[in-house]
PDB file of C-alpha atoms and ligand atoms in Angstrom:
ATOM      1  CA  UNK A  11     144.657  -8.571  30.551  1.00 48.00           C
ATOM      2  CA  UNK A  12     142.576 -11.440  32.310  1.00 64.00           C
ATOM      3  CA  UNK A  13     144.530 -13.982  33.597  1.00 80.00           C
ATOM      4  CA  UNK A  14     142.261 -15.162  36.024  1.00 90.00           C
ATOM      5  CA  UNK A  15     141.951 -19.111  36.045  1.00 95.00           C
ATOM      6  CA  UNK A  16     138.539 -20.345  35.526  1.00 97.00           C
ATOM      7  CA  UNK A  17     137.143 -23.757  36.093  1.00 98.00           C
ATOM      8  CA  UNK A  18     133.873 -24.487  34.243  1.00 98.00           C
ATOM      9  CA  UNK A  19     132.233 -27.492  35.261  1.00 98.00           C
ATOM     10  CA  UNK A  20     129.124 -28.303  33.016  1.00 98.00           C
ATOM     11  CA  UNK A  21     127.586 -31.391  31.335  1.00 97.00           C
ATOM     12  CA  UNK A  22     126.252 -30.184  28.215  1.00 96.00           C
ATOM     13  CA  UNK A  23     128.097 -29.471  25.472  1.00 97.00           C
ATOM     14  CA  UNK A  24     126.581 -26.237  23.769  1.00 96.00           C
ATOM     15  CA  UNK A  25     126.115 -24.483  27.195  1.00 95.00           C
ATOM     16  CA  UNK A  26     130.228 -25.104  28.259  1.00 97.00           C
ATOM     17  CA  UNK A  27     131.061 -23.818  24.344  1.00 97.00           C
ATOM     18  CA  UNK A  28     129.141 -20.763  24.730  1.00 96.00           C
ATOM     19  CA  UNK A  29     130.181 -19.668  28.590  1.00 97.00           C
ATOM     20  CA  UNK A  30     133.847 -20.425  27.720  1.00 97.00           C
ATOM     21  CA  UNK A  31     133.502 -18.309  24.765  1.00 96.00           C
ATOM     22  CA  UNK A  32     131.587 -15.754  25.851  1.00 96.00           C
ATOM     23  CA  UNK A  33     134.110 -16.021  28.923  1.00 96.00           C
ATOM     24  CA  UNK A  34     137.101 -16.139  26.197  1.00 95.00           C
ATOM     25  CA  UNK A  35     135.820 -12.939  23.852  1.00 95.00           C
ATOM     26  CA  UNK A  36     135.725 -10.765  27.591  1.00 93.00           C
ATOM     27  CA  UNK A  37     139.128 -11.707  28.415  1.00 92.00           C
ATOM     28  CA  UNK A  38     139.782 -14.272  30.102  1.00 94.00           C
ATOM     29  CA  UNK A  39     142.158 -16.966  28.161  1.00 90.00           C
ATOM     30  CA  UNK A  40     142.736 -19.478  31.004  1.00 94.00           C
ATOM     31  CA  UNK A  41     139.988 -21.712  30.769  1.00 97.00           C
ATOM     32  CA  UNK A  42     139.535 -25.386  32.265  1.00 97.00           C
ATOM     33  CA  UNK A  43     136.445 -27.229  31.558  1.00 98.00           C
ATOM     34  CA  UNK A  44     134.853 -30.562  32.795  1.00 98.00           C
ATOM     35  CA  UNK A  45     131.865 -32.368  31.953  1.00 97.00           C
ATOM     36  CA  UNK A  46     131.414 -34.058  35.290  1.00 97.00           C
ATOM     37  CA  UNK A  47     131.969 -33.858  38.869  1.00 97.00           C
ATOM     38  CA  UNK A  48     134.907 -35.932  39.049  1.00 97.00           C
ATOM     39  CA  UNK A  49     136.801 -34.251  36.352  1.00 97.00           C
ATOM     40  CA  UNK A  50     135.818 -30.692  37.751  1.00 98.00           C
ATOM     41  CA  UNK A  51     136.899 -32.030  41.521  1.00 98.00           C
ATOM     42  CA  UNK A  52     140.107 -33.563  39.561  1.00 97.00           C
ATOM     43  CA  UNK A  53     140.948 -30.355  37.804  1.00 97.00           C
ATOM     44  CA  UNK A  54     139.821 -27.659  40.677  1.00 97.00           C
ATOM     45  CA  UNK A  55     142.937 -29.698  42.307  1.00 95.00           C
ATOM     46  CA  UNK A  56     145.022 -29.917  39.920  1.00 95.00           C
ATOM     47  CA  UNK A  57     144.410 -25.799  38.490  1.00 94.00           C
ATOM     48  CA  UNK A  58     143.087 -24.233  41.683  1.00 94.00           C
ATOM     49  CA  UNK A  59     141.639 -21.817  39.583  1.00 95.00           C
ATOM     50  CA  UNK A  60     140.485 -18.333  40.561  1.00 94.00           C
ATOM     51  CA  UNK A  61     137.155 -19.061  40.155  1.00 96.00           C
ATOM     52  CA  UNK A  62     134.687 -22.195  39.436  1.00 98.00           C
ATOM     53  CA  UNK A  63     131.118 -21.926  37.396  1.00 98.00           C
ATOM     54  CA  UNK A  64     129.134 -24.601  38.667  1.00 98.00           C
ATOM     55  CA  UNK A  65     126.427 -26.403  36.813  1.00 97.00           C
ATOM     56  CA  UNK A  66     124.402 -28.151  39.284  1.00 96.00           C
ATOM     57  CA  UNK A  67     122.534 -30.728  37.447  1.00 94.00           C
ATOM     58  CA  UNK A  68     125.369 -33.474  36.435  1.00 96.00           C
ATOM     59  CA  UNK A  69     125.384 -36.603  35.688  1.00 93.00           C
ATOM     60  CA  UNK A  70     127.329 -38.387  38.657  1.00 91.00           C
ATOM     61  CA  UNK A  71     128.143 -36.730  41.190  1.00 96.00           C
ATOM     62  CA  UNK A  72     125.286 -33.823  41.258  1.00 96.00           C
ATOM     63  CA  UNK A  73     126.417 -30.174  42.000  1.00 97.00           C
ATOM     64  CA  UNK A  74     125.787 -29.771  45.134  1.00 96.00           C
ATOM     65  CA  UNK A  75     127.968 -33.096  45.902  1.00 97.00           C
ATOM     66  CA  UNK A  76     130.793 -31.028  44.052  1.00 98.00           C
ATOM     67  CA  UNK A  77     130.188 -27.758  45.962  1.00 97.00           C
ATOM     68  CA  UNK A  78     130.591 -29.571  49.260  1.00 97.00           C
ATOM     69  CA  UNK A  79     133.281 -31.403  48.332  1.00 97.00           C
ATOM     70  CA  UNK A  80     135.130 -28.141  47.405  1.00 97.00           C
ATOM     71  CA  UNK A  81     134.304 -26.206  50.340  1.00 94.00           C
ATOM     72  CA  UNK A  82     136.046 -29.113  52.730  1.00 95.00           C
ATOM     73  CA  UNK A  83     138.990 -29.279  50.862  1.00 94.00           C
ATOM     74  CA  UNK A  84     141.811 -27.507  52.277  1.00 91.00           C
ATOM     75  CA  UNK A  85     143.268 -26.176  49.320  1.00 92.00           C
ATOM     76  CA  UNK A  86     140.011 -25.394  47.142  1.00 94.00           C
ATOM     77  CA  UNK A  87     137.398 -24.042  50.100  1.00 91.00           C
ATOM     78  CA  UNK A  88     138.595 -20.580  49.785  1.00 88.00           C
ATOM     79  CA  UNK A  89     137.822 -20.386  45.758  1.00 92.00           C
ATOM     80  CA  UNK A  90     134.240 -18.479  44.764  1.00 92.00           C
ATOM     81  CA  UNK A  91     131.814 -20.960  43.002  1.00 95.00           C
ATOM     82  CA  UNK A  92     129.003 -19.515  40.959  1.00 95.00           C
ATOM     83  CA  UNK A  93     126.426 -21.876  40.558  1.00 96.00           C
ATOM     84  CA  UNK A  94     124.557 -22.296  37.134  1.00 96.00           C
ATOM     85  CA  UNK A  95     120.855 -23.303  37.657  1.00 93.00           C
ATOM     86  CA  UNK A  96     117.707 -24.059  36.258  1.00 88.00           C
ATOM     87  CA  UNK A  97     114.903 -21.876  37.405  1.00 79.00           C
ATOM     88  CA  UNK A  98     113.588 -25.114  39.065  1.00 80.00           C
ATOM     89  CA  UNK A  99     116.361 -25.702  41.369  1.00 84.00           C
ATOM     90  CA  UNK A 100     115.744 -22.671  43.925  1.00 84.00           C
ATOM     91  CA  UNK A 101     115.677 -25.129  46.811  1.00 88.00           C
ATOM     92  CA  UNK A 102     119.070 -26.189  45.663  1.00 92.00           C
ATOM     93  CA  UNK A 103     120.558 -22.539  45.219  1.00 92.00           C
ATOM     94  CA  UNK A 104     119.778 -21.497  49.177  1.00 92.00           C
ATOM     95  CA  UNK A 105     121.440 -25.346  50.189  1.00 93.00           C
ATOM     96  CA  UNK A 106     124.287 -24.535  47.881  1.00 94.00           C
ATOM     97  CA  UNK A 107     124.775 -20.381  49.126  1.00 92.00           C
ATOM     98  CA  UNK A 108     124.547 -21.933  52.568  1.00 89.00           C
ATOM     99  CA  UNK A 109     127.372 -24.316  51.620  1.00 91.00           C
ATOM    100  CA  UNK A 110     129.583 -21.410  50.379  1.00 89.00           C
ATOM    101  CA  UNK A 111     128.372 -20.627  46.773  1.00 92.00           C
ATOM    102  CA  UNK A 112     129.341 -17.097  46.440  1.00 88.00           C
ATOM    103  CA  UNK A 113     126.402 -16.717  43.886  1.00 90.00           C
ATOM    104  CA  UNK A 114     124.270 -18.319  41.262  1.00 92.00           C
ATOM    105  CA  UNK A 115     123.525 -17.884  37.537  1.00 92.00           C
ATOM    106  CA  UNK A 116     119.857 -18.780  36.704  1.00 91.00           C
ATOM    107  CA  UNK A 117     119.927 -20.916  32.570  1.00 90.00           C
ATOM    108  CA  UNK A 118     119.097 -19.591  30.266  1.00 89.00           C
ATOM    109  CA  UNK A 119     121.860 -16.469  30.962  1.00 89.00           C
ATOM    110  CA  UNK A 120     122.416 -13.257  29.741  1.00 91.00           C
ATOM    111  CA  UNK A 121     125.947 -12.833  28.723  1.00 93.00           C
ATOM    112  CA  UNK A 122     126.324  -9.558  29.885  1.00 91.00           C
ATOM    113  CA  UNK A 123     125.074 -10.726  33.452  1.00 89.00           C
ATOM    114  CA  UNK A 124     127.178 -13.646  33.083  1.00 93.00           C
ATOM    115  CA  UNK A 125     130.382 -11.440  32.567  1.00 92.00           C
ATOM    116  CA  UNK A 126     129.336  -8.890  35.723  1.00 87.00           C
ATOM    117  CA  UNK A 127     129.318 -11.564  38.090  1.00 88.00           C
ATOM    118  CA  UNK A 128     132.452 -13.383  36.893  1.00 91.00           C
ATOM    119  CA  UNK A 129     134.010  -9.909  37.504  1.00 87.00           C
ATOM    120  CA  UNK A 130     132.502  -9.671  40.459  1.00 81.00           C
ATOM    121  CA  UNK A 131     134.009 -12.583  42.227  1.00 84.00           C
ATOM    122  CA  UNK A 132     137.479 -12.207  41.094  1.00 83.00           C
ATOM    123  CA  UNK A 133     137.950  -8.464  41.301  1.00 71.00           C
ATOM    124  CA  UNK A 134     138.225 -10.381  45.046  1.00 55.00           C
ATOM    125  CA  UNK A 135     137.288  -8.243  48.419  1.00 46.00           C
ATOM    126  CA  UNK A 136     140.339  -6.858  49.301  1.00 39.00           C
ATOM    127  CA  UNK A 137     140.173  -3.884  47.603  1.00 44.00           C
ATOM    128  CA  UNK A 138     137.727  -2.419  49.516  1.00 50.00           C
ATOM    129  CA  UNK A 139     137.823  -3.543  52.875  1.00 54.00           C
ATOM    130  CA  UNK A 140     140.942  -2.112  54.596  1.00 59.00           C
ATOM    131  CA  UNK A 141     141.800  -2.988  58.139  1.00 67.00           C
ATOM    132  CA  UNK A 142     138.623  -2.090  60.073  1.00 80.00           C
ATOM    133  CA  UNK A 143     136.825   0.040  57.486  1.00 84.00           C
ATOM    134  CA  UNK A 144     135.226  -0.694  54.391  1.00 85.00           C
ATOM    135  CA  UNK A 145     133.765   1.392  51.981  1.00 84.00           C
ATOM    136  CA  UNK A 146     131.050   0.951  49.271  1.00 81.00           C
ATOM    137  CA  UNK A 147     129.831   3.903  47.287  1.00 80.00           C
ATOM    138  CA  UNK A 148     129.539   6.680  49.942  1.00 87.00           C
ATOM    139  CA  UNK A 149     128.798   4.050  52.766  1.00 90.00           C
ATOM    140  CA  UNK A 150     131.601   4.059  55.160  1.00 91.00           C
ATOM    141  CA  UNK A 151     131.893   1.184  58.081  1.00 92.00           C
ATOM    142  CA  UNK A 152     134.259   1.041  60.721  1.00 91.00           C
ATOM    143  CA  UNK A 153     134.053  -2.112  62.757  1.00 86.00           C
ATOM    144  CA  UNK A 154     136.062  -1.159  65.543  1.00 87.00           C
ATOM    145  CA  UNK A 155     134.265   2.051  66.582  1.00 89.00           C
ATOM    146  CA  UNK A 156     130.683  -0.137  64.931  1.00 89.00           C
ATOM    147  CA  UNK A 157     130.096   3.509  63.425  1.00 93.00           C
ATOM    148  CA  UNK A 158     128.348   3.342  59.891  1.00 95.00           C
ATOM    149  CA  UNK A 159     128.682   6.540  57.805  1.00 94.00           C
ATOM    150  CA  UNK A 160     126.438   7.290  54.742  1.00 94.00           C
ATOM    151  CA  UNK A 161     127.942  10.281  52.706  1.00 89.00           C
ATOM    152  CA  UNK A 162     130.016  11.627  55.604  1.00 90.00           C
ATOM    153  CA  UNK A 163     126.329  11.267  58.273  1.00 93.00           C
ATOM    154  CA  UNK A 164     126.453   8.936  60.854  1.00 95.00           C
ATOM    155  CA  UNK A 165     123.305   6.213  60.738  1.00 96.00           C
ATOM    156  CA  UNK A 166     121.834   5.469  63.850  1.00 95.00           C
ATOM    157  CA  UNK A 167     121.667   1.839  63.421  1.00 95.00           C
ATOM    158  CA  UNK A 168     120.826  -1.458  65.640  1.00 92.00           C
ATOM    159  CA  UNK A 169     123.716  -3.803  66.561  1.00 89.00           C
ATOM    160  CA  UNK A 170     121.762  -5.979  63.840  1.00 90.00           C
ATOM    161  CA  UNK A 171     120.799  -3.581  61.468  1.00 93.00           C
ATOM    162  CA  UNK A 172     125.055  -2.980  61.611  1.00 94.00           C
ATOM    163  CA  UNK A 173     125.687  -6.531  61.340  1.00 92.00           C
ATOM    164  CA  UNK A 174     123.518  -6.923  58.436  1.00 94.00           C
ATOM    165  CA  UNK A 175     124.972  -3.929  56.620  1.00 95.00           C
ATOM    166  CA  UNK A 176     128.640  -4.648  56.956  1.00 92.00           C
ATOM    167  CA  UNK A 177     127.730  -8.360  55.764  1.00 91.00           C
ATOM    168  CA  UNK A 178     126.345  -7.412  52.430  1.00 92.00           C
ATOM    169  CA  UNK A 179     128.938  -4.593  52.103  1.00 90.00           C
ATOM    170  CA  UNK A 180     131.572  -6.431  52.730  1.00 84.00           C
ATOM    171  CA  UNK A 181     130.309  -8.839  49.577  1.00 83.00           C
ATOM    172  CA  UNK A 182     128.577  -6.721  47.287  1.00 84.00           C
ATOM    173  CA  UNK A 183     127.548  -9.382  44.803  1.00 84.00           C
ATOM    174  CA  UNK A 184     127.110 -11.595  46.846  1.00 87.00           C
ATOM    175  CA  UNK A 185     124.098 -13.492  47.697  1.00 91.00           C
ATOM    176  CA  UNK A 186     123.101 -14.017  51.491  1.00 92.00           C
ATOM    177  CA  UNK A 187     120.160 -16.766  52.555  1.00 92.00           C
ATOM    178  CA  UNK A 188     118.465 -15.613  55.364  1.00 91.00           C
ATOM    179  CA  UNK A 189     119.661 -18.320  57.608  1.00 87.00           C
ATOM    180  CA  UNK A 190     123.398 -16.909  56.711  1.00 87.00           C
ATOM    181  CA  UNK A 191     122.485 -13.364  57.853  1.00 89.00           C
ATOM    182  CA  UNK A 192     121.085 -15.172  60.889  1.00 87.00           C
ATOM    183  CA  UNK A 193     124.009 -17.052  62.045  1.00 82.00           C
ATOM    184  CA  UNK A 194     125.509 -13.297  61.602  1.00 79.00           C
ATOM    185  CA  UNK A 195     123.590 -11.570  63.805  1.00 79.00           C
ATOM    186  CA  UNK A 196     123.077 -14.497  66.573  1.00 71.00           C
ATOM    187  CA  UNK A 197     124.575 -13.768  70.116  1.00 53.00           C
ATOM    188  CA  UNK A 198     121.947 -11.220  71.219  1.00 50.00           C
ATOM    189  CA  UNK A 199     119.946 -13.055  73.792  1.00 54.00           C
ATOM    190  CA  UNK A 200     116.372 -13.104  71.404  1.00 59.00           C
ATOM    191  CA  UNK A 201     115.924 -15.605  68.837  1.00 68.00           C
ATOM    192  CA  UNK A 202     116.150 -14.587  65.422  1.00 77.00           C
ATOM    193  CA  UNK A 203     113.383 -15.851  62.669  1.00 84.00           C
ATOM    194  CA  UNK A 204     113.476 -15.329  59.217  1.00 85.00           C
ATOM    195  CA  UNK A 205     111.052 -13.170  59.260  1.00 87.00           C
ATOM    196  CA  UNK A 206     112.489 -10.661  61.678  1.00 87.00           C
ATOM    197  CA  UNK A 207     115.567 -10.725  59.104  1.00 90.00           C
ATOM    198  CA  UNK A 208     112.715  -9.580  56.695  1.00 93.00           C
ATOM    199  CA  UNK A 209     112.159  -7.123  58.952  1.00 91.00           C
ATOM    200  CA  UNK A 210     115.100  -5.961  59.732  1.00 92.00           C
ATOM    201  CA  UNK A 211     115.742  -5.035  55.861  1.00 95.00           C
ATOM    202  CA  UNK A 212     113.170  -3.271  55.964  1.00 95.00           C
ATOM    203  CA  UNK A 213     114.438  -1.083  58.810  1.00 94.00           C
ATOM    204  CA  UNK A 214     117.860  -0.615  57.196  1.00 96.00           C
ATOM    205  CA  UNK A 215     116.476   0.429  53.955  1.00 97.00           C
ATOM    206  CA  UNK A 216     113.934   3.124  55.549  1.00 96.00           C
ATOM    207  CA  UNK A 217     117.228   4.462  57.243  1.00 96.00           C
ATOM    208  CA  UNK A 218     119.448   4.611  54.051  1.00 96.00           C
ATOM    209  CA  UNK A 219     117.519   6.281  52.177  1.00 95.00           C
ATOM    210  CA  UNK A 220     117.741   6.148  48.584  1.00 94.00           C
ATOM    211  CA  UNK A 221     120.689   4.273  48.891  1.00 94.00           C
ATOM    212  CA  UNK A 222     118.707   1.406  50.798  1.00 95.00           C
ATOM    213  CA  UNK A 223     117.341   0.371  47.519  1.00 94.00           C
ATOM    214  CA  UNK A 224     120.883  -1.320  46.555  1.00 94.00           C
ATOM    215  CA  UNK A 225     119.949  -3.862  49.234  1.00 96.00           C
ATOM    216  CA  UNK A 226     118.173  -6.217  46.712  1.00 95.00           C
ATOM    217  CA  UNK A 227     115.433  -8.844  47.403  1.00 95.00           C
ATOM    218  CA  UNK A 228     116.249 -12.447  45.857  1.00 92.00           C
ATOM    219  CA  UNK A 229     113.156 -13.922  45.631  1.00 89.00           C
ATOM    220  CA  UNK A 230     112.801 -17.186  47.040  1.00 87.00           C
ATOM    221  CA  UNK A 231     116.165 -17.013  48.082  1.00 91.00           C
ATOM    222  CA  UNK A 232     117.373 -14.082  49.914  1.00 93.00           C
ATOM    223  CA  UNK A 233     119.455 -10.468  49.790  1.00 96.00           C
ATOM    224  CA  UNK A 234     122.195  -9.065  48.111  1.00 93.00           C
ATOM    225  CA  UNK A 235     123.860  -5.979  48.122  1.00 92.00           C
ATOM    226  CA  UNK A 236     123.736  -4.327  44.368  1.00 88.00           C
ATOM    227  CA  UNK A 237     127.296  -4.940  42.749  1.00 77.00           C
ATOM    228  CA  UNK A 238     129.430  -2.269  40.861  1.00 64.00           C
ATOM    229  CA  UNK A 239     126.184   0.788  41.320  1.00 58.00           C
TER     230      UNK A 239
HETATM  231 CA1   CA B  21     123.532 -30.007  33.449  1.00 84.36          CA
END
């Protein structure tokens, strides 16, 4: 069934046993694992897995070393990297999302959420998102006519609030700092602070409805849109 390649790059030992198994009894047989940066680099090179689970506190090179490293090389930039944190390293989860961390995993996990956002990531984008439209549980976008539709009624939305909304749809899963919905939005002539991005949420929720509730609040970190609801 799973065939995915996944690269798991953690130091300690009972941690990588119990994400490859858990990863192992869902599925998913091909399984590399490292216990430092080097040998995760080495391997992510040598495999280019599907996917990478990232620890972020290693000995040697550190995590966020890794994550950078992976995102400028050629070959390896384009693969998702979930990043497995402590609850103390929020600082490090918004530097590493604004590197190109598709997501993070906060230790100690649940295995169920574990498995959802593995599936998440490699059940890949595509599917959704064809040519100019993409479509996300009764939300239909269509970039070329910049026309969102929420169960067949047109929203009257900003050029931001549109922005914003095909961002997270186009990702659902994944998670967006609010410097990275910034640099979306930038180009109208007013400069954008986080907190108008706050408010700007806000705004898009109030006009989706119920459905506005899928747009989830990370603390500390930022916004995501609700995978798989
Ligand atoms: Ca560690």
């Amino acid at each position: 069934m799973a065939n995915e390649k996944i690269l798991l790059i953690e130091d300690e030992a009972p941690i990588r046993d119990l994400v490859k198994l858990t990863l192992e009894t869902s599925g998913y047989s091909s399984i590399y694992t490292a216990e430092n940066g080097e040998e995760g680099l080495r391997l992510a090179q040598l495999r280019l897995p599907d996917l990478i689970l990232l620890d972020l506190m290693l000995p040697g090179v550190d995590g966020l070393t890794v994550c950078r490293r992976l995102k400028e090389g050629e070959e390896t930039r384009n693969i998702p990297v979930i990043m497995l944190t402590a609850k103390s390293e929020e600082t490090d989860v918004v530097i590493g999302l604004e590197m190109g961390a598709c997501d993070y995993i906060t230790k100690p996990f649940n295995r169920k959420i574990l498995i959802a956002r593995v599936r998440a990531q490699l059940r890949g984008f595509a599917e959704h998102e064809s040519g100019t439209e993409i479509r996300c549980t009764g939300l239909v976008i269509n970039s070329e006519t910049h026309s969102a539709k929420l169960h067949g009624q047109e929203l009257e939305l900003t050029l931001s609030e549109f922005e914003i909304l095909k961002l997270f749809a186009s990702h659902p899963g994944r998670v967006y700092t609010r410097n990275q919905v910034i640099s979306r939005i930038k180009g109208e002539d007013y400069p954008v602070t986080e907190r108008a991005i706050d408010v700007q949420i806000v705004n898009l929720r109030r006009k989706l409805g119920e459905w506005g509730a899928n747009i989830e609040t990370v603390r500390g970190v930022g916004y995501r849109l609700k995978q798989g609801f």
